[in-house]
XYZ file of C-alpha atoms in Angstrom:
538
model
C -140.630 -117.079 226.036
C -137.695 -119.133 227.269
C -139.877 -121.653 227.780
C -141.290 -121.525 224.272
C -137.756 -121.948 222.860
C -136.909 -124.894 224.833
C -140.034 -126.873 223.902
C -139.342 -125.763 220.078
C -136.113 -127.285 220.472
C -136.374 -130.237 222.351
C -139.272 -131.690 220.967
C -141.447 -131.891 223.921
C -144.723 -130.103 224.179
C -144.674 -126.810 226.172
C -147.527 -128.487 228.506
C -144.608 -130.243 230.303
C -142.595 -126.886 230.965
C -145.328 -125.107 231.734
C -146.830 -127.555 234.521
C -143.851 -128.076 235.654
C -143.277 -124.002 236.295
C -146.871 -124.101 237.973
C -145.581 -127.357 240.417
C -142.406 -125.079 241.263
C -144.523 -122.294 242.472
C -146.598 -124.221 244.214
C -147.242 -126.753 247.164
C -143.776 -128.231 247.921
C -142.345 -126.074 245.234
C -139.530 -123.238 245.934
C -142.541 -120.469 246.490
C -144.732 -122.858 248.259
C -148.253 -120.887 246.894
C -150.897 -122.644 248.250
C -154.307 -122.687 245.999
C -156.747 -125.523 246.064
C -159.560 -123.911 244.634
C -160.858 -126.884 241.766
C -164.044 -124.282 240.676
C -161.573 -121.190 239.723
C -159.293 -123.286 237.979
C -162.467 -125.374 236.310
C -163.624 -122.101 234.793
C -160.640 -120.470 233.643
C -160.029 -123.701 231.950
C -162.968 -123.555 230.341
C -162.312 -120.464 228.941
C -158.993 -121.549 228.140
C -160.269 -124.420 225.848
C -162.402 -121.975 224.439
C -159.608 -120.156 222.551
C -157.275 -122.988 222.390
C -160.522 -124.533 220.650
C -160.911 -121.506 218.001
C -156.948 -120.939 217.544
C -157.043 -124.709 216.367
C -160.426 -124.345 214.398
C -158.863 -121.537 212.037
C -155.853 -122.716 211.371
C -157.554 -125.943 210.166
C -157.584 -125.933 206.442
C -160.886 -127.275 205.047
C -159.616 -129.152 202.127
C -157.207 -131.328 204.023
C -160.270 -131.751 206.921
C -162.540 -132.327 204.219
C -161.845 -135.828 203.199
C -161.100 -137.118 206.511
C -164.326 -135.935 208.379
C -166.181 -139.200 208.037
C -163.186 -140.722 209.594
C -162.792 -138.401 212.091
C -166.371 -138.349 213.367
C -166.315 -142.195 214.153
C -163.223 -141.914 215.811
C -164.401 -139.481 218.168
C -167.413 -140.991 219.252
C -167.275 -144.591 218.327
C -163.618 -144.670 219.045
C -164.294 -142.809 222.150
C -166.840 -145.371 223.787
C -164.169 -148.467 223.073
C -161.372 -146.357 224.586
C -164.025 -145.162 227.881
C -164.901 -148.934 228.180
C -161.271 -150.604 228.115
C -159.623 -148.083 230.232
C -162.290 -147.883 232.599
C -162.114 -152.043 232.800
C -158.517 -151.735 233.608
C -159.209 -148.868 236.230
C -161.468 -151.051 237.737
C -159.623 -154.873 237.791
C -156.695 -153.756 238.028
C -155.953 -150.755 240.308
C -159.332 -151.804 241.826
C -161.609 -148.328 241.408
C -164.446 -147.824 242.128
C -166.835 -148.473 238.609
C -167.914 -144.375 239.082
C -164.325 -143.455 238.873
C -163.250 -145.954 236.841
C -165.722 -144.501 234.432
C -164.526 -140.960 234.929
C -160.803 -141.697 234.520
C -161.846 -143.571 231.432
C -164.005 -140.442 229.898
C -161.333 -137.994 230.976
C -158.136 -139.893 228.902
C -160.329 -140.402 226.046
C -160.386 -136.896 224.892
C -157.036 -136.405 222.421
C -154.663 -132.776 222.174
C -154.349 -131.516 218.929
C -151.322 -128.620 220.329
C -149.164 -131.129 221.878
C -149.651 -133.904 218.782
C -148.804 -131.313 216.130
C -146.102 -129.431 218.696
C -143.947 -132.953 218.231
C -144.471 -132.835 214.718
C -143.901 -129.500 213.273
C -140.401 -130.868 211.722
C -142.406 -134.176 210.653
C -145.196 -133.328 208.372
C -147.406 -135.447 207.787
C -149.613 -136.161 204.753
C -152.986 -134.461 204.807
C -155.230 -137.265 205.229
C -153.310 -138.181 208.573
C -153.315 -134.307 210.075
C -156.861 -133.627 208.275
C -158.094 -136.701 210.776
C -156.077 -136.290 213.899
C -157.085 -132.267 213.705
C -160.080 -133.025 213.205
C -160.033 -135.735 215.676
C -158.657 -133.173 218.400
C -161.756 -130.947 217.600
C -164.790 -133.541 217.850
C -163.981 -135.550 220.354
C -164.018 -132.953 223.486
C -167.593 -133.020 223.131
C -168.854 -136.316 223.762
C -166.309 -136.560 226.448
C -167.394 -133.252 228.307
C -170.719 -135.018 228.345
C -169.706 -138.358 229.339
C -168.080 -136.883 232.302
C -170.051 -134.504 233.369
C -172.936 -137.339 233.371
C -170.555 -139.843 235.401
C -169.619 -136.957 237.462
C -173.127 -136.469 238.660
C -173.925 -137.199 242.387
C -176.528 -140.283 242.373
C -177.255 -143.138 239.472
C -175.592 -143.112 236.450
C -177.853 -142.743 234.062
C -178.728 -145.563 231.387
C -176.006 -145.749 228.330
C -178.916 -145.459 225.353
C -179.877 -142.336 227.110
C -176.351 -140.891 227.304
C -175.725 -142.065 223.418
C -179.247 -139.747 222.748
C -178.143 -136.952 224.785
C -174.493 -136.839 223.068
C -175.839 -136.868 219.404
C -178.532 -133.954 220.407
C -176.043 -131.182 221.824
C -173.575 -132.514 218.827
C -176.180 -131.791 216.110
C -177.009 -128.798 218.187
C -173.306 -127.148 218.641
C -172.790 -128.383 214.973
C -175.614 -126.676 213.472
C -174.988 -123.696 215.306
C -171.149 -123.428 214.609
C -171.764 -123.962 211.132
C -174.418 -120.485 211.209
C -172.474 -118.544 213.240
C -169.574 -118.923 211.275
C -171.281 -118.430 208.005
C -173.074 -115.794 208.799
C -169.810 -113.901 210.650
C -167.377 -114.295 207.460
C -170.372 -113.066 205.774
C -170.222 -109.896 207.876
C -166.881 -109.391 207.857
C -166.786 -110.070 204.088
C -169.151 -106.845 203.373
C -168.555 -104.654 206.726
C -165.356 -102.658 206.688
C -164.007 -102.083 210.095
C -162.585 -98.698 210.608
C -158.839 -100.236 211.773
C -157.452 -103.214 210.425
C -156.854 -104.619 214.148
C -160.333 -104.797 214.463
C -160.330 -108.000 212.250
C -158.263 -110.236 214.796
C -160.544 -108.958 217.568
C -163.960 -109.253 215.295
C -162.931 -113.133 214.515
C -161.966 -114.048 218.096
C -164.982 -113.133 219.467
C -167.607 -114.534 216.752
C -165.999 -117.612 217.412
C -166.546 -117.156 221.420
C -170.227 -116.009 221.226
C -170.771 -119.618 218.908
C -169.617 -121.432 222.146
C -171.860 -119.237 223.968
C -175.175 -119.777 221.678
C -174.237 -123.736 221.435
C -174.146 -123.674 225.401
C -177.418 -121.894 225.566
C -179.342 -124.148 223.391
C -178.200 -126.715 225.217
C -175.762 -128.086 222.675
C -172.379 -128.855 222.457
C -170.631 -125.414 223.103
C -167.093 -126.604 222.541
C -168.014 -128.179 218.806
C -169.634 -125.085 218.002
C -166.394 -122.782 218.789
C -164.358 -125.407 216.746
C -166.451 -125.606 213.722
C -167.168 -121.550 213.622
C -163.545 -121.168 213.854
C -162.922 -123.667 210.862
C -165.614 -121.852 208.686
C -163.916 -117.933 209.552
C -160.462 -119.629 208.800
C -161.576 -120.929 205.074
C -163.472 -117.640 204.093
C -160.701 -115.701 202.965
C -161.106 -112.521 205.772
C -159.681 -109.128 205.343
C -156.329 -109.176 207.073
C -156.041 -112.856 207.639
C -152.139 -113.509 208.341
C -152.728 -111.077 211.381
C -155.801 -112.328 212.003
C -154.194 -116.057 212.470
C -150.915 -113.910 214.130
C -153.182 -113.041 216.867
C -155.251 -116.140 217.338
C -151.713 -117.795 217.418
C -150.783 -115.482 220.651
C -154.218 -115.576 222.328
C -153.792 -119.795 222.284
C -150.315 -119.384 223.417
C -151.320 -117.192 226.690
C -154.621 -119.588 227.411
C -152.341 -122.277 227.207
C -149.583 -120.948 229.148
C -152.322 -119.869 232.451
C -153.870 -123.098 232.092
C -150.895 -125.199 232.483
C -149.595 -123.296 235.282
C -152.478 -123.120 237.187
C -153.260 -126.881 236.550
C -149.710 -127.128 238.354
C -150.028 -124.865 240.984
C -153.370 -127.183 242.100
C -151.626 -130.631 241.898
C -149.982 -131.115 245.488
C -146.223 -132.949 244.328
C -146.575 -135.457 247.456
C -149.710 -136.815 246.939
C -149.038 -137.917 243.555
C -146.330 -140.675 245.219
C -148.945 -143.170 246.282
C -150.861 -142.612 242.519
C -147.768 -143.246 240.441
C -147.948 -146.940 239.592
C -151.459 -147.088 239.265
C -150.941 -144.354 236.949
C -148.885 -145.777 234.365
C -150.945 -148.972 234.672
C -154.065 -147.293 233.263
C -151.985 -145.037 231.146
C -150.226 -148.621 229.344
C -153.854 -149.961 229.158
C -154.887 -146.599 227.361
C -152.063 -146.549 225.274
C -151.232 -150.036 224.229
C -154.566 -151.580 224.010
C -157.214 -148.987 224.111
C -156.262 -146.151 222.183
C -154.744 -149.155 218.950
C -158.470 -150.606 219.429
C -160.108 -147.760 219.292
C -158.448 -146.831 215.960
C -158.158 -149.747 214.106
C -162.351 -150.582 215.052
C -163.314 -147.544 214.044
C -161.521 -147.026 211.078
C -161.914 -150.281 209.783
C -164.560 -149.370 207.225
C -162.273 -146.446 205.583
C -159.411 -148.677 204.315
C -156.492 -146.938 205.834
C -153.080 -148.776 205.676
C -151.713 -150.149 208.818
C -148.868 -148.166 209.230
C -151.187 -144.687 209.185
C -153.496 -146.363 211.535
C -150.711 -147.380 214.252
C -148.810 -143.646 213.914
C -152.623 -142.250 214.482
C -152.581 -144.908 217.715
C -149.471 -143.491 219.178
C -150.357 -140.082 218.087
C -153.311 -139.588 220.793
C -151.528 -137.672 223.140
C -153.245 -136.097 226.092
C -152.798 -132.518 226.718
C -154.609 -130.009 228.465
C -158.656 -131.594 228.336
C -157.694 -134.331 230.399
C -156.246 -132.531 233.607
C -159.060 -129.815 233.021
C -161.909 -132.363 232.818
C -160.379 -134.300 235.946
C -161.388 -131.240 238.120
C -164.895 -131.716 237.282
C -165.401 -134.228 239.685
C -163.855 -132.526 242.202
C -165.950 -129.542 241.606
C -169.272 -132.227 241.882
C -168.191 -133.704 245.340
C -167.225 -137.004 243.961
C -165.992 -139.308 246.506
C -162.486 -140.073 245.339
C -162.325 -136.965 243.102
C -158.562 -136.163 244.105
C -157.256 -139.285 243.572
C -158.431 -139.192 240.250
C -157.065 -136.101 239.569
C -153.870 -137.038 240.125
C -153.995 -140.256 238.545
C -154.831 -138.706 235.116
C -152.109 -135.795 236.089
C -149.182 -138.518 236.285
C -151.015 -139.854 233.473
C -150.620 -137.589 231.462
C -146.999 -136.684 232.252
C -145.235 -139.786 232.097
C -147.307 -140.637 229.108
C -146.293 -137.078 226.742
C -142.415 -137.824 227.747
C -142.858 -140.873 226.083
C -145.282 -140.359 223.065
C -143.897 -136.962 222.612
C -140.415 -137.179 221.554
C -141.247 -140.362 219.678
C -143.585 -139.232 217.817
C -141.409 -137.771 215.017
C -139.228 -141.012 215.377
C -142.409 -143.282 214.503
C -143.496 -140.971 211.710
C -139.806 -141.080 210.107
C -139.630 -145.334 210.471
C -143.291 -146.106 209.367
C -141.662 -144.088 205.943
C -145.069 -142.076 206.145
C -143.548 -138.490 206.648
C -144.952 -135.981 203.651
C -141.796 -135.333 200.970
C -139.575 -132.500 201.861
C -139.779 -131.620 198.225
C -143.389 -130.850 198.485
C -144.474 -127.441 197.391
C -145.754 -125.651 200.378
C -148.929 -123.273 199.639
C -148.256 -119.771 198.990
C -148.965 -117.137 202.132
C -151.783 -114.477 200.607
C -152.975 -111.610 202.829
C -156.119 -109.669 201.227
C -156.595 -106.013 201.959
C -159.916 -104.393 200.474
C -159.648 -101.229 198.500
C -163.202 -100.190 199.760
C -163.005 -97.061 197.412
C -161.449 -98.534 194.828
C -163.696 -101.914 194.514
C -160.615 -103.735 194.160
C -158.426 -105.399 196.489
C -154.424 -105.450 197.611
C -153.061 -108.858 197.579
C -149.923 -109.796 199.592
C -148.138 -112.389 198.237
C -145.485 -114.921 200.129
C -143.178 -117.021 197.917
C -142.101 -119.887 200.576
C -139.049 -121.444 200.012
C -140.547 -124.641 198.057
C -142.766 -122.941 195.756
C -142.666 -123.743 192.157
C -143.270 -119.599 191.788
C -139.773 -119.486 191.779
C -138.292 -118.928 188.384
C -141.341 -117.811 187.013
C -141.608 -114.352 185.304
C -144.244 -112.284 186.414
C -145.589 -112.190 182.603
C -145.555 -115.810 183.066
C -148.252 -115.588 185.966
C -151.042 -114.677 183.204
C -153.065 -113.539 186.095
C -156.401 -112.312 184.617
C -157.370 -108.911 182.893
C -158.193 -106.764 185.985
C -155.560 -107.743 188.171
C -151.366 -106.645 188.034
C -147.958 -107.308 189.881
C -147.567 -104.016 191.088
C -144.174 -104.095 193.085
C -141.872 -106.662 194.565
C -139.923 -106.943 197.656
C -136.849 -108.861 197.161
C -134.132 -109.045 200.330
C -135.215 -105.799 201.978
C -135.603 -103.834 198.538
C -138.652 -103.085 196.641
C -138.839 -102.388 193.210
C -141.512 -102.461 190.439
C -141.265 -105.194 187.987
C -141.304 -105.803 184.978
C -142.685 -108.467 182.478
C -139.876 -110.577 182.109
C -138.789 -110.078 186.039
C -137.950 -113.676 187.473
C -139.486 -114.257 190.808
C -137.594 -115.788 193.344
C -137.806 -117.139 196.603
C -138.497 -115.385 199.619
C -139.615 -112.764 197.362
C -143.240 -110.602 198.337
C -145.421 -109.865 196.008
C -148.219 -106.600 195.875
C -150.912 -107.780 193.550
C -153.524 -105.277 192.657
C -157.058 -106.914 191.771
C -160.804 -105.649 190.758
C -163.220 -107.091 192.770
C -164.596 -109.270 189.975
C -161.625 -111.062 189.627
C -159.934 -111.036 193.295
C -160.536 -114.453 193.245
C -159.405 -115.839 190.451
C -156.182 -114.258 190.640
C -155.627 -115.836 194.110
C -156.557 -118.968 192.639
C -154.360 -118.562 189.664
C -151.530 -117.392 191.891
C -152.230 -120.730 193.774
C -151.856 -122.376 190.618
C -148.868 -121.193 189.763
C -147.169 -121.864 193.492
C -148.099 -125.399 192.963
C -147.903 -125.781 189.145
C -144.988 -123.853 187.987
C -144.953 -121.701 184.795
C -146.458 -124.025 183.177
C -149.568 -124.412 185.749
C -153.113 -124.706 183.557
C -151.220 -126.052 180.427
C -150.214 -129.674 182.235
C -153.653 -129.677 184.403
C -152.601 -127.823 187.292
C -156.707 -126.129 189.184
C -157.068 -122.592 189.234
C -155.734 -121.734 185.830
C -157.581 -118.700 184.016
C -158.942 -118.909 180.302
C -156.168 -119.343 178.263
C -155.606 -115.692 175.510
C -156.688 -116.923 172.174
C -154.145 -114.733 171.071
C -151.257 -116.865 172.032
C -150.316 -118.155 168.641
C -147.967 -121.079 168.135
C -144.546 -118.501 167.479
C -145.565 -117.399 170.797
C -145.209 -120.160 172.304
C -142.129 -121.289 170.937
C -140.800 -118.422 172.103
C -141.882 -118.467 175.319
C -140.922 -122.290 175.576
C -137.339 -120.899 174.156
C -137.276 -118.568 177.435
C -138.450 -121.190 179.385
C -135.309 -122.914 178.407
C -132.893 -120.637 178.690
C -134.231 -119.075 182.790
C -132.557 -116.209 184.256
C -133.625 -112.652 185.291
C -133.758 -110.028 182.956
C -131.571 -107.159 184.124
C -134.748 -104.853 184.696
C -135.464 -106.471 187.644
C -134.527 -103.085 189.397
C -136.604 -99.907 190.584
C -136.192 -98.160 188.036
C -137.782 -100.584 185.354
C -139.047 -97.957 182.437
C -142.583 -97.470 182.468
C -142.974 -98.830 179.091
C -142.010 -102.522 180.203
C -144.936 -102.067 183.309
C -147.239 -101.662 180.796
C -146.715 -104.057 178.350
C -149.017 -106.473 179.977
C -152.473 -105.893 181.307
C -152.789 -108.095 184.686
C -149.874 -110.035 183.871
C -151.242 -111.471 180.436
C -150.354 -110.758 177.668
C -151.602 -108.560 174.659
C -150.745 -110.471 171.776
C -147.846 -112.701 171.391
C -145.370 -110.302 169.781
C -146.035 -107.094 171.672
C -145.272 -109.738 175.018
C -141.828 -110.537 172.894
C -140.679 -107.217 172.079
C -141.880 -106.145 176.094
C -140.053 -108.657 177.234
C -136.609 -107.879 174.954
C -137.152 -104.562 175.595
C -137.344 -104.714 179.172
C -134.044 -107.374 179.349
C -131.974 -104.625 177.535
């Protein structure tokens, strides 16, 4: 956990910290644990991307993804053969590989890390076009280089590159066709199965999204796109008990992360890596400077993108985890040369985050390309199903930039069917009232039938983005407006609007009276909401 704090702070991802508490337990470290077995740590690594794969996948949102798919896709396989065939060029002229391991190095850097690119940036946000392509990105492009590698990796010819290009866009169709299904038809499940115990949902998610990697591997398709794009379906579905759901998806890629790293550093041997240094950081400058900028700016060329988004989305392919992971492959085959190029891609990949990492945010902030701070962030709902009750329990966040704030709750006009039931304002509940002000920070428990659960998330949405006055000035997920709001109503309510401020029943013991003068939040006519609202105020 220490180690999680410092990486928070300093800006670094936690990959250094934790390879480097792997190198100090190992070979010429202060416990001097000798392990050299490439298979174990090949296989636990495996695994490891397997979660790291599904943590990422559903905490992807689809409508920032969405747009940038197109983009992404090239980049991960077009952009991935120009990055494979510069790298490996300089692998080969100038530190003077072998073409076979040229090759490999070049497959193995090609693959980008969505954790340590978005570890860097959590106090730089991004738009949603950049992180919809880079996560996106990060999720893709594993694929086509597990292949390339393990086909370079193979003892005996390499096999012809028109047959490799066929054999990547099979097992991609393949793991995407079967990530898609298995993730439909698991949110489906979960959507109309209720689990006896709510921890059951974390548990039920996690492992649909492992047995997709599982039925893309046996059909002989791309496992790890299947685990991504199940996990990106199960994330947008709107699951039972989601914020613990993504809670415990959150932990599960911490810990694969954490026993990856370390035993990725307890197999690197600190001596040998003295003669591999310079050739190191002369493939690692080729792969950053030229090959990575190429990559990006060729294949993105047909979407338009301004220059300054397309050289922050150069420097931002950092190399994580995949790399080292998919350097032990080759050692696992018997490739002559296999440790050398392990450790060339494990300098590699050092020296290289130092640099790119604390940069990063440093780039973002002078291309002038960082999101607004004064962006509204997205409201935080958790959904609980009332089984019995064909309704649903609604948890509601306000975040700190949410235009929810200052709103009354009468002001929410959530639709008939659905109420604020009771809100949870600095440790204290209490049940509101009409013409309670929200405020930030505050929790709300929304009550909703199940034919309207999801409008009134969308209208809650609404409101988080659009204010009070969310629907009226074109703001999505507004309900039908009451035809009974006649114009003294709403210069009235505009009068309220004006004046802001809490009424004083904002307390526990808000008279029944005022609860019910609404019926989901909208109002009856516009002179019973009046009098509720004075009512409740005095």
């Amino acid at each position: 956990m220490a180690a999680v704090r410092i990486s928070s702070r300093s800006g670094l991802p936690s990959l250094l910290l934790y390879l480097g508490i792997g190198i100090a337990m190992g070979q010429d470290g202060f416990f001097d644990v000798k392990f050299d077995n490439a298979e174990l740590t090949q296989v636990i690594g495996y695994a490891a991307l397997v979660v790291i794969l599904a943590e990422g996948g559903l905490g992807t949102k689809w409508k920032e993804v969405r747009p940038a798919l197109p983009a992404a896709a090239v980049l991960s396989t077009v952009g991935v053969g120009i990055s494979v065939g510069v790298t490996a060029s300089a692998a080969h002229y100038l530190v003077g590989l072998e073409w076979r391991q040229a090759l490999i190095i070049g497959a193995v850097v090609s693959s980008t890390d969505a954790a340590a690119v978005f570890s860097v940036l959590r106090k730089v946000p991004l738009p949603s076009r950049i992180t919809g392509v880079l996560e996106a990105e990060s999720g893709f492009n594993d694929a086509p280089v597990v292949i390339l590698v393990v086909a370079f990796s193979t003892v005996g010819p390499v096999e012809h590159w028109y047959v490799l290009v066929g054999e990547i866009a099979m097992e991609l169709a393949i793991g995407a066709a079967i990530g898609l299904a298995v993730g439909w038809l698991g949110s489906l499940g979960l959507r109309h199965v209720a689990l006896p115990a709510s921890g059951l949902y974390p548990i039920a998610v996690m492992a649909i999204a492992v047995s997709a990697y599982a039925a893309g591997a046996m059909a002989h398709g791309s496992g790890f796109l299947a685990v991504y794009l199940a996990a990106m379906v199960l994330g947008n579905s709107k699951l039972p008990h989601w914020p613990a759901t993504r809670g415990f998806a959150d932990g599960l890629g911490w810990l694969a992360q954490i026993g990856m790293f370390v035993l990725l550093g307890l197999l690197v041997t600190p001596h040998d890596l003295i003669d591999d240094f310079w050739p190191a950081v002369v493939v690692g400058l080729v792969l950053t400077a030229v090959a990575r900028p190429l990559s990006v700016f060729i294949s993105l060329a047909p979407f338009r993108l301004p220059r300054r988004e397309k050289a922050l989305m150069s420097w931002a392919g950092l190399r994580g985890a995949v790399p080292v992971i998919l350097a032990t492959i080759p050692m696992v085959s018997g490739i002559e040369g296999s440790t050398r190029v392990f450790n060339i891609v494990f300098v590699l990949v050092v020296v290289y985050t130092l640099i790119q990492g604390p940069t990063l945010p440093w780039l973002a902030k002078a291309l002038k390309i960082a999101d607004d701070p004064s962006e509204t962030a997205d409201l935080g709902i958790e959904s609980a199903p009332l089984e019995r009750l064909r309704g649903h329990l609604l948890s509601v966040a306000v975040p700190g930039k949410s235009r929810m704030h200052g709103v009354e709750v009468a002001e929410l006009r959530l639709p008939a069917g659905a109420a604020v039931t009771l809100v949870v304002r600095d440790g204290k509940s209490f049940v509101p009232a009409p013409s309670t002000v929200l405020r930030r920070g505050d929790e709300l428990l929304v009550v909703a039938t199940d034919p309207v659960r999801d409008a009134a998330e969308a209208r809650l949405r609404a409101v988080g983005q659009g204010g009070k006055l969310a629907g009226w000035l074109g703001t999505g997920g507004a309900v039908r407006q009451d035809s009974s709001l006649d114009l003294p109503h709403v210069v009235k309510l505009a009068k309220k609007l004006g004046r802001g401020g809490e009424g004083r029943a904002g307390g526990a013991s808000a008279p029944a009276s005022a609860s019910r003068g609404t019926a989901g939040g909208t109002p009856r006519s516009g002179t019973d909401s009046a009098a509720d609202g004075t009512k409740a105020s005095h």
